[in-house]
Coordinates of C-alpha atoms in Angstrom, one line a residue:
Chain K
M65 CA 107.4 162.5 115.4
T66 CA 104.9 160.4 113.3
G67 CA 104.5 159.9 109.5
G68 CA 101.6 161.1 107.3
P69 CA 98.2 159.5 106.7
S70 CA 99.6 157.0 104.3
M71 CA 101.8 155.6 107.1
D72 CA 98.8 155.4 109.4
K73 CA 97.0 153.5 106.6
T74 CA 99.8 151.1 106.2
S75 CA 100.0 150.5 109.9
R76 CA 96.3 149.8 110.1
W77 CA 96.5 147.5 107.0
L78 CA 99.3 145.5 108.6
E79 CA 97.4 145.3 111.9
D80 CA 94.3 144.0 110.1
R81 CA 96.1 141.6 107.8
L82 CA 98.7 140.1 110.2
P83 CA 96.1 137.7 111.9
V84 CA 94.8 136.7 108.4
W85 CA 98.3 135.8 107.2
R86 CA 99.0 133.8 110.3
D87 CA 95.7 132.0 109.9
V88 CA 96.4 131.3 106.2
G89 CA 99.8 130.0 107.1
A90 CA 98.4 127.6 109.7
R91 CA 95.7 126.4 107.3
L92 CA 98.1 125.9 104.5
D93 CA 100.3 123.8 106.8
A94 CA 97.3 121.7 107.7
V95 CA 96.3 121.3 104.0
E96 CA 99.8 120.4 102.9
R97 CA 100.8 118.1 105.7
G98 CA 97.6 116.4 106.6
R99 CA 96.6 113.3 104.7
A100 CA 93.0 114.4 104.6
A101 CA 92.6 118.1 104.7
E102 CA 89.5 119.7 106.4
P103 CA 87.1 121.1 103.8
D104 CA 87.0 124.4 105.8
D105 CA 90.8 124.7 105.6
V106 CA 90.8 124.1 101.8
V107 CA 88.0 126.6 101.2
K108 CA 89.8 129.2 103.3
V109 CA 93.1 128.6 101.6
I110 CA 91.6 129.0 98.1
A111 CA 89.7 132.1 99.2
A112 CA 92.9 133.5 100.6
Y113 CA 94.8 133.3 97.3
P114 CA 93.5 136.5 95.6
E115 CA 93.6 138.3 99.0
I116 CA 97.3 137.5 99.5
A117 CA 98.0 138.5 95.9
R118 CA 96.5 141.9 96.7
D119 CA 98.4 142.1 100.0
L120 CA 101.6 141.2 98.1
A121 CA 101.0 144.0 95.6
I122 CA 100.6 146.5 98.5
A123 CA 103.7 145.2 100.3
R124 CA 105.7 145.4 97.1
R125 CA 104.7 149.0 96.7
E126 CA 105.4 150.0 100.4
A127 CA 108.6 148.0 100.9
P128 CA 109.7 146.2 97.6
R129 CA 112.7 144.4 99.1
G130 CA 111.6 144.1 102.7
P131 CA 111.3 140.9 104.7
L132 CA 107.5 141.3 104.9
T133 CA 107.3 141.3 101.1
R134 CA 109.5 138.2 100.9
R135 CA 107.4 136.4 103.5
L136 CA 104.2 137.2 101.6
E137 CA 105.8 136.0 98.4
Q138 CA 106.6 132.7 100.1
I139 CA 103.1 132.3 101.3
Y140 CA 101.7 133.3 98.0
L141 CA 104.0 130.8 96.2
E142 CA 103.0 128.0 98.5
L143 CA 99.3 128.9 98.0
H144 CA 99.9 128.9 94.2
R145 CA 101.6 125.5 94.3
S146 CA 99.0 124.0 96.6
I147 CA 96.0 125.2 94.5
F148 CA 97.4 124.5 91.1
R149 CA 99.1 121.2 91.9
S150 CA 97.9 118.3 89.7
P151 CA 95.8 115.8 91.7
S152 CA 97.7 112.8 92.8
H153 CA 95.9 109.4 92.3
W154 CA 99.0 107.2 92.3
R155 CA 97.1 103.9 92.8
R156 CA 94.7 104.7 90.0
D157 CA 97.5 106.0 87.8
L158 CA 99.5 102.8 88.4
V159 CA 96.6 100.6 87.5
A160 CA 96.0 102.7 84.4
L161 CA 99.6 102.4 83.4
F162 CA 99.5 98.6 83.4
V163 CA 96.0 98.3 81.9
R164 CA 96.0 101.1 79.3
D165 CA 98.9 103.5 79.1
A166 CA 101.7 101.1 78.6
A167 CA 99.8 99.5 75.7
E168 CA 99.2 102.9 74.1
I169 CA 102.9 103.8 74.4
A170 CA 104.1 100.4 73.1
G171 CA 101.6 100.7 70.2
S172 CA 103.0 104.2 69.3
L173 CA 106.5 102.7 69.3
R174 CA 105.7 99.6 67.2
W175 CA 108.0 100.6 64.3
Q176 CA 110.9 101.4 66.6
I177 CA 110.4 98.0 68.2
V178 CA 110.4 96.3 64.8
W179 CA 113.6 98.1 63.7
V180 CA 115.4 97.5 67.0
T181 CA 114.4 93.8 66.9
A182 CA 115.6 93.6 63.3
L183 CA 118.9 95.2 64.3
F184 CA 119.3 92.9 67.3
F185 CA 118.8 89.8 65.2
A186 CA 121.0 91.1 62.3
S187 CA 123.8 91.7 64.9
A188 CA 123.2 88.3 66.5
S189 CA 123.5 86.7 63.0
A190 CA 126.7 88.8 62.4
G191 CA 128.1 87.6 65.7
A192 CA 127.3 84.0 65.0
W193 CA 128.8 84.2 61.5
L194 CA 132.0 85.8 62.8
I195 CA 132.6 83.2 65.5
N196 CA 131.6 80.4 63.1
Q197 CA 134.3 81.7 60.6
Y198 CA 136.9 82.8 63.1
P199 CA 136.4 80.9 66.4
E200 CA 139.6 82.4 67.8
L201 CA 137.8 85.8 68.0
V202 CA 135.5 84.5 70.8
G203 CA 137.8 86.2 73.3
L204 CA 136.2 89.5 72.1
F205 CA 132.8 88.3 73.5
A206 CA 133.5 85.9 76.4
S207 CA 135.8 85.8 79.4
E208 CA 138.8 83.4 79.6
A209 CA 137.0 81.4 82.3
M210 CA 133.8 81.0 80.2
I211 CA 135.8 79.9 77.1
E212 CA 137.7 77.3 79.1
Q213 CA 134.5 75.9 80.6
V214 CA 132.9 75.6 77.2
Q215 CA 136.0 73.9 75.8
S216 CA 135.8 71.4 78.6
G217 CA 132.2 70.6 77.6
Q218 CA 130.4 72.6 80.3
L219 CA 128.3 75.7 80.4
W220 CA 129.3 78.5 82.8
T221 CA 125.7 78.4 84.1
E222 CA 126.0 74.8 85.3
G223 CA 126.4 74.5 89.1
L224 CA 125.5 78.1 89.5
L225 CA 123.3 77.3 92.4
N226 CA 126.2 75.6 94.2
V227 CA 128.0 79.0 94.2
V228 CA 125.2 81.5 94.7
P229 CA 121.8 80.8 96.3
S230 CA 118.8 81.4 94.1
S231 CA 117.4 84.3 96.0
L232 CA 120.6 86.3 95.8
L233 CA 121.2 85.2 92.2
A234 CA 117.7 86.4 91.2
V235 CA 118.3 89.8 92.8
Q236 CA 121.7 90.2 91.2
I237 CA 120.2 89.2 87.8
F238 CA 117.2 91.5 87.8
T239 CA 119.2 94.4 89.1
N240 CA 121.7 94.0 86.4
N241 CA 119.0 93.5 83.7
I242 CA 117.2 96.6 84.9
F243 CA 120.5 98.6 84.7
V244 CA 121.2 97.3 81.2
S245 CA 117.7 98.2 80.0
L246 CA 117.7 101.6 81.5
F247 CA 121.2 102.3 80.1
A248 CA 120.1 101.2 76.6
L249 CA 117.3 103.7 77.0
V250 CA 119.2 106.7 78.3
V251 CA 122.1 106.5 75.8
G252 CA 119.4 107.2 73.2
I253 CA 120.1 110.8 74.0
F254 CA 123.0 110.6 71.6
Y255 CA 120.6 110.9 68.8
G256 CA 119.7 107.3 69.2
L257 CA 123.2 106.1 68.2
G258 CA 124.1 105.1 71.8
T259 CA 121.1 102.8 71.8
V260 CA 121.9 101.4 68.4
Y261 CA 125.4 100.6 69.6
V262 CA 124.2 98.9 72.8
I263 CA 121.6 96.8 71.0
G264 CA 124.0 95.9 68.3
M265 CA 126.7 94.8 70.8
N266 CA 124.3 92.8 72.8
G267 CA 123.0 91.1 69.7
M268 CA 126.5 90.3 68.5
L269 CA 127.4 88.9 72.0
L270 CA 124.4 86.6 72.1
G271 CA 125.0 85.4 68.5
A272 CA 128.7 84.8 69.1
V273 CA 128.1 83.0 72.4
F274 CA 125.4 80.8 70.9
S275 CA 127.6 80.0 67.9
Y276 CA 130.6 79.1 70.1
T277 CA 128.6 76.9 72.3
A278 CA 127.1 75.2 69.2
Q279 CA 130.6 74.5 68.0
H280 CA 131.2 72.5 71.2
G281 CA 127.8 70.8 71.1
L282 CA 126.3 72.9 74.0
A283 CA 123.8 75.1 72.1
Q284 CA 120.8 73.1 73.2
R285 CA 121.9 73.2 76.8
L286 CA 122.3 76.9 76.5
F287 CA 118.8 77.2 75.0
E288 CA 117.5 75.1 77.9
F289 CA 119.0 77.5 80.3
V290 CA 117.6 80.7 78.7
A291 CA 114.2 79.2 77.6
A292 CA 112.4 80.1 80.8
H293 CA 113.5 83.7 81.3
G294 CA 115.0 84.7 78.0
F295 CA 111.9 85.5 75.9
V296 CA 110.8 88.3 78.3
E297 CA 114.3 89.5 79.1
L298 CA 115.1 89.9 75.4
S299 CA 111.7 91.5 74.7
V300 CA 112.3 94.1 77.4
I301 CA 115.8 94.9 76.0
M302 CA 114.1 95.4 72.5
I303 CA 111.5 97.7 74.1
A304 CA 114.1 99.6 76.0
G305 CA 116.1 100.0 72.8
A306 CA 112.9 101.2 71.0
C307 CA 112.4 103.8 73.8
G308 CA 116.0 104.9 73.4
V309 CA 115.7 105.3 69.6
S310 CA 112.5 107.3 70.2
L311 CA 114.5 109.7 72.4
G312 CA 117.0 110.1 69.6
E313 CA 114.2 110.6 67.1
A314 CA 112.7 113.3 69.3
L315 CA 116.0 115.2 69.2
A316 CA 116.7 114.7 65.6
R317 CA 113.1 115.2 64.3
P318 CA 111.1 117.1 66.9
G319 CA 108.4 118.0 64.4
R320 CA 106.3 121.0 65.4
E321 CA 107.6 121.0 69.0
T322 CA 110.9 122.4 70.2
R323 CA 113.6 119.8 70.7
V324 CA 113.3 120.1 74.4
Q325 CA 109.6 119.6 74.4
A326 CA 109.8 116.6 72.1
F327 CA 112.6 115.2 74.2
Q328 CA 110.6 115.6 77.4
R329 CA 107.5 114.0 75.9
A330 CA 109.6 111.1 74.6
S331 CA 111.3 110.7 78.0
M332 CA 108.0 110.6 79.9
R333 CA 106.6 108.0 77.6
A334 CA 109.7 105.9 77.8
A335 CA 109.8 106.1 81.6
K336 CA 106.2 105.0 81.9
L337 CA 106.8 102.0 79.6
M338 CA 110.0 101.1 81.4
V339 CA 108.2 101.0 84.8
V340 CA 106.1 98.1 83.3
C341 CA 109.0 96.5 81.6
C342 CA 111.2 96.6 84.8
T343 CA 108.4 95.0 86.7
F344 CA 108.6 92.1 84.2
L345 CA 112.3 92.0 84.5
V346 CA 112.0 91.4 88.2
G347 CA 109.9 88.3 87.4
A348 CA 112.4 87.2 84.7
G349 CA 115.2 87.6 87.3
L350 CA 113.3 85.4 89.7
I351 CA 112.8 82.8 87.0
E352 CA 116.5 83.0 86.1
G353 CA 117.5 82.6 89.7
Y354 CA 115.2 79.8 90.7
I355 CA 114.2 77.9 87.6
S356 CA 116.8 78.3 84.9
P357 CA 119.8 76.9 86.8
N358 CA 117.8 74.1 88.4
P359 CA 118.4 70.9 86.4
T360 CA 115.1 69.3 87.7
Y361 CA 113.0 71.4 85.2
S362 CA 112.6 69.7 81.8
L363 CA 112.9 71.6 78.5
T364 CA 109.2 71.4 78.0
M365 CA 108.5 73.0 81.4
R366 CA 111.1 75.7 80.7
V367 CA 109.7 76.6 77.3
S368 CA 106.1 76.6 78.7
I369 CA 107.1 78.9 81.6
G370 CA 109.0 81.1 79.1
L371 CA 106.2 81.3 76.6
G372 CA 103.6 81.7 79.3
Y373 CA 105.4 84.6 80.9
L374 CA 105.9 86.1 77.4
A375 CA 102.2 85.8 76.7
L376 CA 101.5 87.7 79.9
F377 CA 103.9 90.4 78.9
V378 CA 102.3 90.6 75.4
I379 CA 98.8 90.7 77.0
V380 CA 99.8 93.7 79.1
L381 CA 101.5 95.6 76.3
S382 CA 98.7 94.8 73.8
G383 CA 96.2 96.5 76.0
A384 CA 94.1 93.3 76.3
L385 CA 93.8 93.9 80.1
G386 CA 91.9 97.1 79.4
R387 CA 89.6 95.4 77.0
L388 CA 88.4 92.8 79.6
P389 CA 84.7 93.1 80.4
R390 CA 84.2 94.9 83.8
T391 CA 81.8 93.6 86.4
A392 CA 79.0 96.1 87.0
K393 CA 79.0 97.8 90.4
Chain N
M61 CA 125.3 133.3 86.5
D62 CA 122.1 132.7 88.5
G63 CA 119.0 133.7 86.5
T64 CA 115.4 133.8 87.7
L65 CA 112.3 131.8 87.0
K66 CA 109.1 133.9 86.6
I67 CA 106.0 132.2 87.9
P68 CA 103.0 133.7 86.3
S69 CA 99.6 133.5 88.1
V70 CA 96.0 134.1 87.3
T71 CA 95.9 137.1 89.7
G72 CA 98.4 139.0 87.7
I73 CA 100.9 139.1 90.6
D74 CA 103.9 137.2 89.5
V75 CA 106.7 135.8 91.6
E76 CA 110.3 135.3 90.7
L77 CA 112.5 132.4 91.9
R78 CA 116.2 132.5 91.8
I79 CA 117.6 129.6 89.8
A80 CA 120.4 127.7 91.5
G81 CA 123.6 127.6 89.5
P82 CA 126.4 124.9 89.4
G83 CA 127.7 126.1 92.8
G84 CA 124.4 125.7 94.7
R85 CA 123.7 122.4 92.9
S86 CA 127.1 121.0 93.6
Y87 CA 127.0 122.0 97.2
A88 CA 123.7 120.2 97.7
F89 CA 125.0 117.1 95.8
V90 CA 128.1 116.9 97.8
I91 CA 126.2 117.0 101.1
D92 CA 123.7 114.3 99.8
W93 CA 126.5 112.1 98.5
H94 CA 128.2 112.2 101.9
I95 CA 124.9 111.4 103.7
R96 CA 124.1 108.4 101.5
V97 CA 127.6 107.0 101.6
L98 CA 127.7 107.4 105.4
V99 CA 124.2 105.9 105.8
A100 CA 125.1 102.9 103.6
L101 CA 128.4 102.3 105.4
A102 CA 126.7 102.7 108.7
W103 CA 124.1 100.1 107.7
M104 CA 126.8 97.6 106.6
M105 CA 128.7 98.0 109.8
V106 CA 125.8 97.9 112.2
S107 CA 123.9 95.1 110.4
G108 CA 127.1 93.1 110.1
F109 CA 127.9 93.6 113.7
L110 CA 124.4 92.9 115.0
Y111 CA 123.6 89.9 112.8
F112 CA 127.0 88.2 112.6
G113 CA 128.3 89.2 116.1
S114 CA 131.4 90.8 114.7
L115 CA 132.7 92.2 111.5
A116 CA 135.6 89.7 111.6
A117 CA 133.1 86.9 110.9
L118 CA 132.1 88.8 107.7
G119 CA 135.7 89.3 106.6
A120 CA 136.6 85.7 107.4
G121 CA 133.8 84.4 105.1
E122 CA 132.1 82.5 107.9
A123 CA 128.7 84.0 107.0
S124 CA 126.6 82.5 104.2
P125 CA 126.6 84.5 100.9
S126 CA 122.9 84.7 101.1
D127 CA 122.8 86.3 104.5
V128 CA 125.6 88.7 103.7
G129 CA 123.9 89.7 100.4
F130 CA 120.4 90.2 101.8
I131 CA 121.2 91.6 105.2
V132 CA 124.4 93.6 104.7
V133 CA 125.1 94.4 101.0
L134 CA 121.7 94.8 99.3
P135 CA 120.1 97.2 101.8
A136 CA 123.2 99.3 101.7
V137 CA 123.2 99.4 97.9
A138 CA 119.5 100.2 97.9
L139 CA 120.1 103.0 100.4
Y140 CA 122.8 104.4 98.2
L141 CA 120.9 104.1 94.9
L142 CA 117.4 104.9 96.0
Y143 CA 118.3 107.9 98.2
H144 CA 117.6 110.5 95.6
P145 CA 114.5 109.2 93.9
V146 CA 112.8 108.2 97.1
L147 CA 113.6 111.3 99.2
E148 CA 112.9 113.6 96.3
V149 CA 109.4 112.1 96.0
L150 CA 108.7 112.0 99.7
M151 CA 110.1 115.5 100.4
R152 CA 108.5 117.1 97.3
G153 CA 111.6 118.0 95.4
R154 CA 114.0 118.3 98.3
T155 CA 116.6 116.1 100.0
P156 CA 118.4 116.7 103.2
G157 CA 121.4 118.1 101.1
K158 CA 119.2 120.3 99.1
R159 CA 117.4 121.6 102.2
M160 CA 120.8 122.4 103.8
A161 CA 121.9 124.1 100.6
G162 CA 118.6 126.0 100.4
V163 CA 117.6 124.7 97.0
R164 CA 114.7 122.6 95.8
I165 CA 113.5 121.0 92.5
V166 CA 110.5 122.6 90.8
K167 CA 108.7 122.3 87.5
R168 CA 109.1 125.0 84.9
D169 CA 105.9 126.6 86.2
G170 CA 107.4 126.7 89.7
G171 CA 105.1 123.8 90.9
V172 CA 106.1 120.7 92.9
P173 CA 107.2 118.0 90.4
G174 CA 105.3 114.7 90.5
V175 CA 106.7 111.2 90.7
G176 CA 107.2 110.9 86.9
P177 CA 109.5 113.8 86.4
L178 CA 111.4 113.0 89.6
L179 CA 112.0 109.5 88.4
I180 CA 113.1 110.6 85.0
R181 CA 115.6 113.1 86.3
N182 CA 117.1 110.4 88.4
L183 CA 117.1 107.9 85.5
F184 CA 119.2 110.3 83.5
R185 CA 121.9 110.3 86.3
L186 CA 123.3 107.4 84.2
I187 CA 124.2 110.0 81.6
D188 CA 124.9 112.9 83.8
S189 CA 127.4 110.9 85.9
L190 CA 129.5 110.0 82.8
P191 CA 132.4 109.7 82.4
F192 CA 133.2 110.3 86.1
L193 CA 132.3 112.7 88.9
Y194 CA 129.2 113.9 87.1
L195 CA 131.2 115.6 84.5
V196 CA 128.5 115.6 81.8
G197 CA 125.9 117.0 84.3
L198 CA 128.3 119.6 85.6
V199 CA 129.2 120.8 82.1
A200 CA 125.5 120.9 81.2
T201 CA 124.7 123.1 84.2
M202 CA 127.5 125.5 83.1
L203 CA 126.3 125.7 79.5
T204 CA 122.6 125.8 79.8
K205 CA 120.6 129.0 80.4
Q206 CA 118.7 127.7 83.4
C207 CA 121.7 125.8 84.8
V208 CA 120.1 122.4 84.3
R209 CA 121.7 118.9 83.8
I210 CA 120.4 116.4 81.2
G211 CA 118.1 114.8 83.7
D212 CA 116.4 118.1 84.4
I213 CA 116.0 118.8 80.6
A214 CA 114.4 115.4 80.2
A215 CA 112.1 115.8 83.2
G216 CA 111.2 119.5 82.7
T217 CA 112.6 120.5 86.1
L218 CA 115.1 122.9 87.5
L219 CA 116.7 123.8 90.9
V220 CA 115.7 127.0 92.5
Y221 CA 116.8 128.7 95.8
D222 CA 114.1 128.0 98.3
E223 CA 113.8 130.2 101.4
A224 CA 112.3 128.4 104.3
Y225 CA 108.6 129.1 104.5
A226 CA 107.7 130.8 107.8
G227 CA 104.1 131.8 108.2
T228 CA 104.3 133.3 111.7
F229 CA 105.2 136.9 110.9
D230 CA 106.5 137.3 114.5
D231 CA 109.2 139.7 113.3
A232 CA 106.8 142.1 111.6
P233 CA 107.4 145.7 112.6
T234 CA 105.1 147.3 115.2
S235 CA 102.2 149.7 114.2
R236 CA 103.9 152.5 116.1
G237 CA 107.1 151.9 114.1
I238 CA 105.3 151.9 110.8
E239 CA 103.4 155.1 111.7
R240 CA 106.6 156.8 112.6
L241 CA 108.9 155.5 109.9
G242 CA 106.9 153.9 107.1
L243 CA 106.9 150.2 106.4
E244 CA 110.2 150.1 104.5
R245 CA 112.2 151.9 107.1
A246 CA 110.5 150.3 110.0
E247 CA 111.5 146.9 108.5
L248 CA 115.1 148.1 108.0
V249 CA 115.3 149.1 111.7
R250 CA 113.7 145.8 112.7
D251 CA 116.1 143.9 110.5
L252 CA 119.2 145.8 111.8
I253 CA 118.2 145.1 115.4
A254 CA 117.7 141.4 114.6
R255 CA 121.1 141.2 113.0
W256 CA 122.9 143.4 115.5
P257 CA 124.9 140.6 117.1
E258 CA 126.1 139.3 113.7
L259 CA 127.5 142.6 112.5
R260 CA 130.8 144.2 113.1
P261 CA 130.5 147.0 115.8
D262 CA 131.7 149.7 113.4
A263 CA 129.4 148.5 110.6
R264 CA 126.3 148.3 112.8
A265 CA 127.1 151.7 114.4
G266 CA 127.4 153.3 110.9
L267 CA 124.1 151.8 109.8
A268 CA 122.3 152.7 113.0
R269 CA 123.6 156.3 112.8
R270 CA 122.3 156.7 109.2
L271 CA 118.8 155.4 110.1
L272 CA 118.6 157.5 113.3
E273 CA 119.8 160.7 111.5
R274 CA 116.8 160.6 109.3
E275 CA 114.6 161.2 112.4
G276 CA 116.8 163.9 113.9
P277 CA 120.3 164.9 115.0
V278 CA 122.3 162.1 116.7
P279 CA 124.9 163.2 119.3
E280 CA 128.5 162.1 118.6
G281 CA 130.2 159.5 120.8
L282 CA 127.1 157.4 121.5
H283 CA 128.0 153.9 122.8
D284 CA 127.0 150.8 120.9
D285 CA 124.2 149.9 123.4
E286 CA 122.8 153.4 123.3
L287 CA 122.5 153.3 119.5
R288 CA 120.7 150.1 119.7
A289 CA 118.4 151.4 122.4
R290 CA 117.6 154.4 120.3
L291 CA 116.7 152.1 117.3
E292 CA 114.4 150.1 119.6
Q293 CA 112.8 153.3 120.7
L294 CA 111.9 154.2 117.1
L295 CA 109.7 151.1 117.0
K296 CA 108.0 151.6 120.3

């Protein structure tokens, strides 16, 4: 017993198309897995897209839930993904990020950066005033061991290299700084309030610690310690804070976009900027591990290194790199 | 709870993907978590043993902090922390755990996410993992329409069920089978034969009988092997 003419037609169609599907599958594999796809494979894959769409429509009509239809859907989907995928130029994109994009994003966040910086210094002033008026509250900001060391006329940073080698110290420091910066950014999801809290607390902590060391005549030594790495480190924290606030702002005031769209756009901008900032944090960590605890560097050298590194940071974030004249090819 | 993601295309033939719910996501995460913990621990033990001769030397503090840090601890921490972002980028939205659970990350248009969205969704793990055991992320997947965590919302991604792509079509029904039964029924017969060993004898006999009866009367009392042989005959 055999079916009618339509079944014969389906059978012939399947016989004709099976080799095509196998060929497309193999070429698609070659295009997706090979580093440099053959032009012939690419052309065939693109040409196959509408053909497979037609085959899928036929398969859906003949056997809507069958394995053949599912298989064709998979091929069709892979073709769709492969053809409509955005081109990947990661080297070029990375250069563009440092030369142009980061500066554009930082420029668009200038007011957030100003406000976060103001908040940080206001909190630092509040912390300094609090400890100046009530020194006994320093326990809120510093550990017992730190307080005891300062009271005995020593900074907790002194002799650091005798305990931990520079290399390890640098890695520990930049890992921690990157974590703190990223945390300050992502807690912006709580309508920016999380970021405001983190920046405020860090500001108070810095102000309080400086005030307490000043009371024991150690403020200058603390400044000597932070001079080489602190400018960039603090700047990155401010920028991370600004990014966090922009996340909160996107959620609170999405404008013409939906909240989700605004949040996604703000997240993407923040992530791009943080890639550049985290790169600088690695450098700051190396300085903090190798130079800051090393007593052989004078204050002038430390300040020069700190300001020089800050200048490089500002150059990148101001877009000056993108404005440099290019040599003609 | 699982919804679908419709992927529109210029040809007018759309495809739907099944969105992975909290169950599928958690399953993939648990597998990945175990893999990264085991790999990190294995690194610590093997590197400690190979470099310092014995693990006792590590415990006794005989090794220098720098060596322990750079050779044993830091690579292990890096393996643990970078497992998701690195593998998701390299495997185009998959990880070994996601592959085993049959899910993958896609963009809202069904495409493969780029480096940026994948890094963003991993960055927001800091929030999703709060306060412990990924509670925020888990609750978010339960409450959102597309079962996404905060990181996915930020990155514009979601997890879908991903059937392994197989382009061979080796199990397509024969021409004779299609001519006799039509594509849909020929595939049903083909599928039943393929799954024959996995099914209970009474279930497969019932299914075989229903398919065979459409082609003509089937005598009572046919043995399991005879039913299967008759099914195979339909495709020849």
